[in-house]
Each structure stands twice: as structure tokens, then as C-alpha cells.
mmCIF file of C-alpha atoms in Angstrom:
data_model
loop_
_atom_site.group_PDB
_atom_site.id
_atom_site.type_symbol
_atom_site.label_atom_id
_atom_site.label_comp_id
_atom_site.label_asym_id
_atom_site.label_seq_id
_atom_site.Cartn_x
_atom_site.Cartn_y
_atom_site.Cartn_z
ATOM 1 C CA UNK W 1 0.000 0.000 0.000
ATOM 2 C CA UNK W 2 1.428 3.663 -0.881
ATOM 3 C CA UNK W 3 1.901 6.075 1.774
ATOM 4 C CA UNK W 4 2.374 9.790 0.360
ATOM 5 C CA UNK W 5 4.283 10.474 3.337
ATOM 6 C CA UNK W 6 6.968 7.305 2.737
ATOM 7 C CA UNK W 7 6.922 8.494 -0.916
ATOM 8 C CA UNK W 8 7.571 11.848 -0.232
ATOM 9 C CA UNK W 9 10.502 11.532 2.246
ATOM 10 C CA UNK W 10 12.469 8.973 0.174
ATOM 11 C CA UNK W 11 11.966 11.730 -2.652
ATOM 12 C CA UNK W 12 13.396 14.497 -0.629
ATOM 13 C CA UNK W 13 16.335 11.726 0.296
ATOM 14 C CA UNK W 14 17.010 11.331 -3.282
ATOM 15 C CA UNK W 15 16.989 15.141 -4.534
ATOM 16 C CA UNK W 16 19.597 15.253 -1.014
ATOM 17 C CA UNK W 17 21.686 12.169 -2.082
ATOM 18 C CA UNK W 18 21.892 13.123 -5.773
ATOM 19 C CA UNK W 19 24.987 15.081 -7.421
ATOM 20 C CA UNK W 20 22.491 17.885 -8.072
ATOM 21 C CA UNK W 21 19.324 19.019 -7.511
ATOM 22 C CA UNK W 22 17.817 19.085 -10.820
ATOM 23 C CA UNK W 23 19.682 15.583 -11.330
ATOM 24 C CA UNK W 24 17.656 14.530 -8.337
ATOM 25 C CA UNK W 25 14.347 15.396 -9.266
ATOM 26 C CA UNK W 26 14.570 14.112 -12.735
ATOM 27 C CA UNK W 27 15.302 11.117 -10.824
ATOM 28 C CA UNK W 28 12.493 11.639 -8.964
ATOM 29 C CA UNK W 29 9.827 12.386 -11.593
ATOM 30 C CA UNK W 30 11.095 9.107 -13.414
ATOM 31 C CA UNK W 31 10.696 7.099 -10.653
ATOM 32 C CA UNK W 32 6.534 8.753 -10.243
ATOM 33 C CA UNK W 33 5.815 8.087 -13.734
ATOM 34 C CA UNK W 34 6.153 4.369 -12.600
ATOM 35 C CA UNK W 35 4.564 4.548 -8.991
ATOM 36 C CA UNK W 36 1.624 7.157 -10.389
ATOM 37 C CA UNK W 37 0.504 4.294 -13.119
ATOM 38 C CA UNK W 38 0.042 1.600 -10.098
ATOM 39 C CA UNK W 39 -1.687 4.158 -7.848
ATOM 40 C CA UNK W 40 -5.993 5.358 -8.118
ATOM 41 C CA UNK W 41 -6.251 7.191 -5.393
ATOM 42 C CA UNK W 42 -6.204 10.901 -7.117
ATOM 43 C CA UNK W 43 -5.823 12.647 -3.340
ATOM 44 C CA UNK W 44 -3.052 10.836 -3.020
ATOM 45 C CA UNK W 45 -1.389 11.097 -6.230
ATOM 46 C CA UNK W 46 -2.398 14.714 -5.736
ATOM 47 C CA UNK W 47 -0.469 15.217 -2.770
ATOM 48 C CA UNK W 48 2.632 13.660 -4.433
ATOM 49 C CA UNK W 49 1.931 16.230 -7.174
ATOM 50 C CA UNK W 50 2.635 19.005 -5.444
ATOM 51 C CA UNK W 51 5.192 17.379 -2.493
ATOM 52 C CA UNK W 52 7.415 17.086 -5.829
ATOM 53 C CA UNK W 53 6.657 20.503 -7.358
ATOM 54 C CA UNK W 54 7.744 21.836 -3.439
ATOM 55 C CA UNK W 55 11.082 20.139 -4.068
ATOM 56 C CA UNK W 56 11.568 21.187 -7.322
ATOM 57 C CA UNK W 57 11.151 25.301 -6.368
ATOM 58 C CA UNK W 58 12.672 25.150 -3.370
ATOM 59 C CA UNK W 59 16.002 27.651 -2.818
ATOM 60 C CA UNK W 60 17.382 24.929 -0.361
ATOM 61 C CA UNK W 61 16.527 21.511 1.366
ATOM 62 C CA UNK W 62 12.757 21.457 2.218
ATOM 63 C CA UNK W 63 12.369 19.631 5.528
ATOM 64 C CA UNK W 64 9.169 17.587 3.679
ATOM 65 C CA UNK W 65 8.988 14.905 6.317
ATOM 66 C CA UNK W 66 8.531 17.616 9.306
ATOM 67 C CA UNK W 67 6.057 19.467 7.217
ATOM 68 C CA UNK W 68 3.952 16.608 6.447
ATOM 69 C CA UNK W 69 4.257 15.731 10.563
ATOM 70 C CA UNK W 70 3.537 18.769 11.746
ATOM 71 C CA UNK W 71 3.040 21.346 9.065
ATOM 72 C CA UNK W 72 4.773 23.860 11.012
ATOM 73 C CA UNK W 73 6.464 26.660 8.896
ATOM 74 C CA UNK W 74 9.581 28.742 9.982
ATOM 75 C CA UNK W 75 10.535 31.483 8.515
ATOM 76 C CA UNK W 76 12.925 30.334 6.360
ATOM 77 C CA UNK W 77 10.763 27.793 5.336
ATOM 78 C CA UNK W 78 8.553 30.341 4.007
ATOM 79 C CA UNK W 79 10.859 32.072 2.225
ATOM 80 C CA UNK W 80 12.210 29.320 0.766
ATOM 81 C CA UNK W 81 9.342 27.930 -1.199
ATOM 82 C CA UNK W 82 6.731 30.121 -2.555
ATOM 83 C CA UNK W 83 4.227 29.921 0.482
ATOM 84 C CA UNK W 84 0.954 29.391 -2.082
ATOM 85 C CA UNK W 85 2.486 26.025 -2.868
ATOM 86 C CA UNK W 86 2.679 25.155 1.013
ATOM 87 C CA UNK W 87 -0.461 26.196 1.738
ATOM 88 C CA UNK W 88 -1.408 24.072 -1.358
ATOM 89 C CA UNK W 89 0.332 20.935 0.021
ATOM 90 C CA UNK W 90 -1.516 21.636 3.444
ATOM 91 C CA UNK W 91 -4.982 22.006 1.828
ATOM 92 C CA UNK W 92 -4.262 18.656 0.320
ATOM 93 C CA UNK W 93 -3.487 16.923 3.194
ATOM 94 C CA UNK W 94 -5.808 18.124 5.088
ATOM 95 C CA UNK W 95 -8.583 16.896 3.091
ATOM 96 C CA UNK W 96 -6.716 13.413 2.511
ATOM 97 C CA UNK W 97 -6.840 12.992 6.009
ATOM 98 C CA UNK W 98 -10.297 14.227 7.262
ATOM 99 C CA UNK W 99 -13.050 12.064 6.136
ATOM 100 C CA UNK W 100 -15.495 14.802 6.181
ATOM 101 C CA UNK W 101 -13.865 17.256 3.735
ATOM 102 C CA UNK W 102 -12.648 14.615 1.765
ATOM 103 C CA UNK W 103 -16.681 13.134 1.563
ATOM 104 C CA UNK W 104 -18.153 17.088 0.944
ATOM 105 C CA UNK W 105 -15.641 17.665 -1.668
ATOM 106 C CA UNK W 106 -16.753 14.202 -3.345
ATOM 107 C CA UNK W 107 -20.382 15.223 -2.978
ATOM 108 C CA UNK W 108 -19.871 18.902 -4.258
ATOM 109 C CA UNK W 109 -18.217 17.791 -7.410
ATOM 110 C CA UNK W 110 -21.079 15.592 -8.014
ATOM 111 C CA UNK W 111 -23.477 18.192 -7.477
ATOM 112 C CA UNK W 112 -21.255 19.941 -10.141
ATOM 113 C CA UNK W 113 -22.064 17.806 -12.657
ATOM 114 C CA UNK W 114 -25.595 17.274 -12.547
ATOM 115 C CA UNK W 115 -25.944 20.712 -12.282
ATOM 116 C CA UNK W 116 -23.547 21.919 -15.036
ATOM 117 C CA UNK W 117 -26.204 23.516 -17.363
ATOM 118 C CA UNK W 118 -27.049 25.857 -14.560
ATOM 119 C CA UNK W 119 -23.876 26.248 -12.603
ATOM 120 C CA UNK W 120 -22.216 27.215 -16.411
ATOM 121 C CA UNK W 121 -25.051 29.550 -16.756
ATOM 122 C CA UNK W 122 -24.680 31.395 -13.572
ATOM 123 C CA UNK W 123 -20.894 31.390 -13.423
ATOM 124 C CA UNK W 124 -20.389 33.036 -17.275
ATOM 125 C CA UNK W 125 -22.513 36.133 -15.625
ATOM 126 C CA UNK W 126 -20.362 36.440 -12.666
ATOM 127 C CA UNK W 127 -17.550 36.508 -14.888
ATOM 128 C CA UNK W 128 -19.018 38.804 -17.953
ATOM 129 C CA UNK W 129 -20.018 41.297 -14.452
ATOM 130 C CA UNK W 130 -16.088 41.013 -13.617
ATOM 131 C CA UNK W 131 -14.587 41.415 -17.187
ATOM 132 C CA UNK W 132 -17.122 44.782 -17.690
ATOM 133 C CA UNK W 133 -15.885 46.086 -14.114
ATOM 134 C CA UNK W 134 -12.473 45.952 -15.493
ATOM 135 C CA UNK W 135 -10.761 44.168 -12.632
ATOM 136 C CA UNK W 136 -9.620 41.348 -14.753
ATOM 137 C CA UNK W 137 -9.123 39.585 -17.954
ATOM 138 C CA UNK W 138 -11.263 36.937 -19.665
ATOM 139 C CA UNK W 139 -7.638 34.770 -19.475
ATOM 140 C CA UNK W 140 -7.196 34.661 -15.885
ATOM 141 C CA UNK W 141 -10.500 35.349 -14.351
ATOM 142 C CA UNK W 142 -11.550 31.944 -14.017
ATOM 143 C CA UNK W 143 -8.826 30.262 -12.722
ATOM 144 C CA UNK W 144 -8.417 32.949 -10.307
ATOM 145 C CA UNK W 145 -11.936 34.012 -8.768
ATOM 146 C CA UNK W 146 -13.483 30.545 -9.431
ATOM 147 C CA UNK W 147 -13.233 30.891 -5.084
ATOM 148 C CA UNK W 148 -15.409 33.537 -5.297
ATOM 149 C CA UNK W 149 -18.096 32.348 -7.643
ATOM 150 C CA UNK W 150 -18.437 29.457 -5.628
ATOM 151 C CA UNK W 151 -19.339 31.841 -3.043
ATOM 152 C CA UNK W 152 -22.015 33.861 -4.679
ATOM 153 C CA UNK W 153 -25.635 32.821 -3.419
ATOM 154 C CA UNK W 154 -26.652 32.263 -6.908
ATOM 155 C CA UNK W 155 -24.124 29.557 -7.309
ATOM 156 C CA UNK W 156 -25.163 28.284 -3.390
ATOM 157 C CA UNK W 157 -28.543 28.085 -4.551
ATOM 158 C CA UNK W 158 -27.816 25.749 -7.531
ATOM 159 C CA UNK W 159 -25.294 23.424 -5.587
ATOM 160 C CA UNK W 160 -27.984 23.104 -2.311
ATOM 161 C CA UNK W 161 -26.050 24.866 -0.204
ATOM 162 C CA UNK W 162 -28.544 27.073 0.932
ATOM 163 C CA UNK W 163 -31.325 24.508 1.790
ATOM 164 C CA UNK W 164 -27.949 22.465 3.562
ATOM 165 C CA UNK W 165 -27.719 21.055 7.460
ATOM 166 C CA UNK W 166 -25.834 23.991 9.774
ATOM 167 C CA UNK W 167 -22.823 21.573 9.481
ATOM 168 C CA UNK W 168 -22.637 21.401 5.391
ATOM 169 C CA UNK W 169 -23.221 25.252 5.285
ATOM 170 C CA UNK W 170 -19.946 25.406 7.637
ATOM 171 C CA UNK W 171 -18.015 22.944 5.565
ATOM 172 C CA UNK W 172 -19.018 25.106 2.571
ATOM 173 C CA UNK W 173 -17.980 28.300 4.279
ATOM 174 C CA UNK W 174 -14.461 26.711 5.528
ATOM 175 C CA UNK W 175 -13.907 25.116 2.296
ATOM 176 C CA UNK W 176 -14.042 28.695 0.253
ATOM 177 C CA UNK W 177 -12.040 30.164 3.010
ATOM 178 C CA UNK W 178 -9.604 28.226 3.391
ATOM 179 C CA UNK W 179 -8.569 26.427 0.626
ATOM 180 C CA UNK W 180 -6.906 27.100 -2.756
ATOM 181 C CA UNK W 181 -9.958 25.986 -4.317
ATOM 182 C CA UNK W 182 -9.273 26.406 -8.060
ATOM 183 C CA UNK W 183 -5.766 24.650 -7.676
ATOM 184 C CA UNK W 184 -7.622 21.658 -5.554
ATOM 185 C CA UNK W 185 -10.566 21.056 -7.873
ATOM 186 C CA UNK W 186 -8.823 21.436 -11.142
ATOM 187 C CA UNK W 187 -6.285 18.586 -9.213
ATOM 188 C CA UNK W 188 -8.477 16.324 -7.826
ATOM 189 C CA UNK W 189 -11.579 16.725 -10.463
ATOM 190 C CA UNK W 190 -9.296 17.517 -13.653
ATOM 191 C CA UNK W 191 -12.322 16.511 -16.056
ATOM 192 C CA UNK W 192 -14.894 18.513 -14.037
ATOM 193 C CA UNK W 193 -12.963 21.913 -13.461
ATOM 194 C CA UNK W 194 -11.828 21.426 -17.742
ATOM 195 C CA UNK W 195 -15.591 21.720 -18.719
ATOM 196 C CA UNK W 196 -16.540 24.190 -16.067
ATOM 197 C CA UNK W 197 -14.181 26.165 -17.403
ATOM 198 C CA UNK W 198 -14.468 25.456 -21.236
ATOM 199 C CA UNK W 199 -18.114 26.247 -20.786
ATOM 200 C CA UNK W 200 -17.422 30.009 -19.714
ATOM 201 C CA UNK W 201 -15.291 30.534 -22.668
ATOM 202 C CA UNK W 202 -18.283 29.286 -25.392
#
């Protein structure tokens, strides 16, 4: 059974052990082309994702097995990775490891896809109002106020938020204010965020 932890650390030994850094993570991604083919879990692979990508930009060594522990952060630690890709890796875990996120995010994306019709609908005027404001461009406005579409009462409405239990409304509300949410749906529902946002560029 693969542990994203185990995988993780032995990585970080081998971009360490190597004669170079960027000799060490091509090792690295080599080796995850083989252990990503064996593995379905997508959270998991998902984790590894970014545990790599953490290596990779990193000025120095990346303590990855006390961050995955404890996911404590010095300060040099946050200087030396860019601290969205932390906080990426700690969304991630986080919802790997609670049963509850992990099961809302499930459900959400489901409720995604039944209602993509609407949801498309809904989220192509929040982004036409934002365009015509002049805050941003059609390019990047998706990718980076899809948190803030799902957080428009329109977009509740559609998903069943609003008719939710006091505890799903909370999830909800942690989940958009918390997490990266773009980066984690477009990572663990690839297919899903694609036609969400293919649909809002018809």
C-alpha cells in the first residue's frame, strides 16, 4: 500500500543524495511516472503532485517529512518555497486525512455535474459582471476568482447549499475560506474543473 508520506521523504532523500538538484528530481519524476501508473487514489497522487513541485522550487533543502508531521512553517521555510504552494500541500493533506472534507468535496463535485447547465449559466454572468468592471481579464479570471463564484448565493442556490444542514453550510464556508480551491478542484476533479471552465469561454 502507498503512503504519500513514505513516498515523499524517500523523494526528498534522493533530490539530497543526488549530485544535483535538478539531477535529483529528474530522478524523482522518473521514478513517479512508474509509482503514479500503479496508484488510483487521485488525493493521493495529488499530494505527491505538489510534495514534488515543493522540491523542485525550493532555494534549499525542504524539511518535507517535518512538514507533512507537523506542518509547522519557519521562517525560512517560508521564504524558501513560494508559500501558495505550502499552503497548497496543506490544503491537500488536510482533506486526505479528514473524512469529512474529503466526503463534501466528493459530494460537491457531483453536485457539479448534474448541475452543469445551470452552474455554467450562472458562473459566465459572474464573470461577464467582472470582465465589464475591469478588474480582470477573460484569461485569468476563471482560474483565479473561481473561489469567489463558488461563493455567490446564486451559485449556493444551484449546488444546495442554501437549503444544507448547519454543518454542510460550515463545511461550505471553511472550504471557500480556506482552501486554494481552483488549484484543488482542477487537481483532484481535472475533467470537471476542464468543462466548467471550457463552458465560460463558449
Amino acid at each position: 500500500m502507498f503512503s504519500y508520506k513514505d513516498i515523499l521523504v524517500n523523494y526528498a532523500a534522493m533530490v539530497n543524495d543526488a549530485a544535483s538538484k535538478e539531477v535529483g528530481i529528474k530522478e524523482v519524476k522518473t521514478d513517479w511516472v512508474e509509482k503514479k501508473a500503479q496508484i488510483d487514489d487521485i488525493y493521493l497522487t495529488s499530494i505527491v503532485d505538489v510534495g514534488i513541485e515543493v522540491l523542485e522550487k525550493s532555494r534549499t533543502s525542504f524539511d518535507i517529512k517535518g512538514f507533512l508531521e507537523y506542518k509547522g512553517l519557519s521562517e525560512s521555510d517560508a521564504y524558501n518555497v513560494p508559500f501558495d504552494l505550502v499552503y497548497l500541500l496543506w490544503n491537500l493533506t488536510d482533506a486526505y486525512n479528514n473524512s469529512s472534507m474529503k466526503a463534501f468535496l466528493e459530494d460537491i463535485a457531483s453536485r457539479m455535474q448534474k448541475n452543469m447547465t445551470s452552474l455554467s449559466t450562472t458562473m459566465r454572468e459572474l464573470q461577464n459582471d467582472y470582465n465589464e468592471s475591469g478588474k480582470g481579464s477573460k484569461e485569468d479570471c476563471f482560474d483565479s476568482n473561481f473561489k469567489f463564484y463558488l461563493s455567490d448565493a446564486r451559485v449556493k442556490h444551484i449546488l444546495g447549499i442554501d437549503g444544507s444542514s448547519e454543518v454542510e453550510k460550515e463545511l461550505w464556508s471553511f472550504f471557500n475560506a480556506c482552501y486554494d480551491v481552483g488549484r484543488v478542484m482542477s487537481l483532484l476533479y481535472p475533467n470537471l474543473y476542464k468543462t466548467i471552465k471550457k463552458s465560460l469561454e463558449n
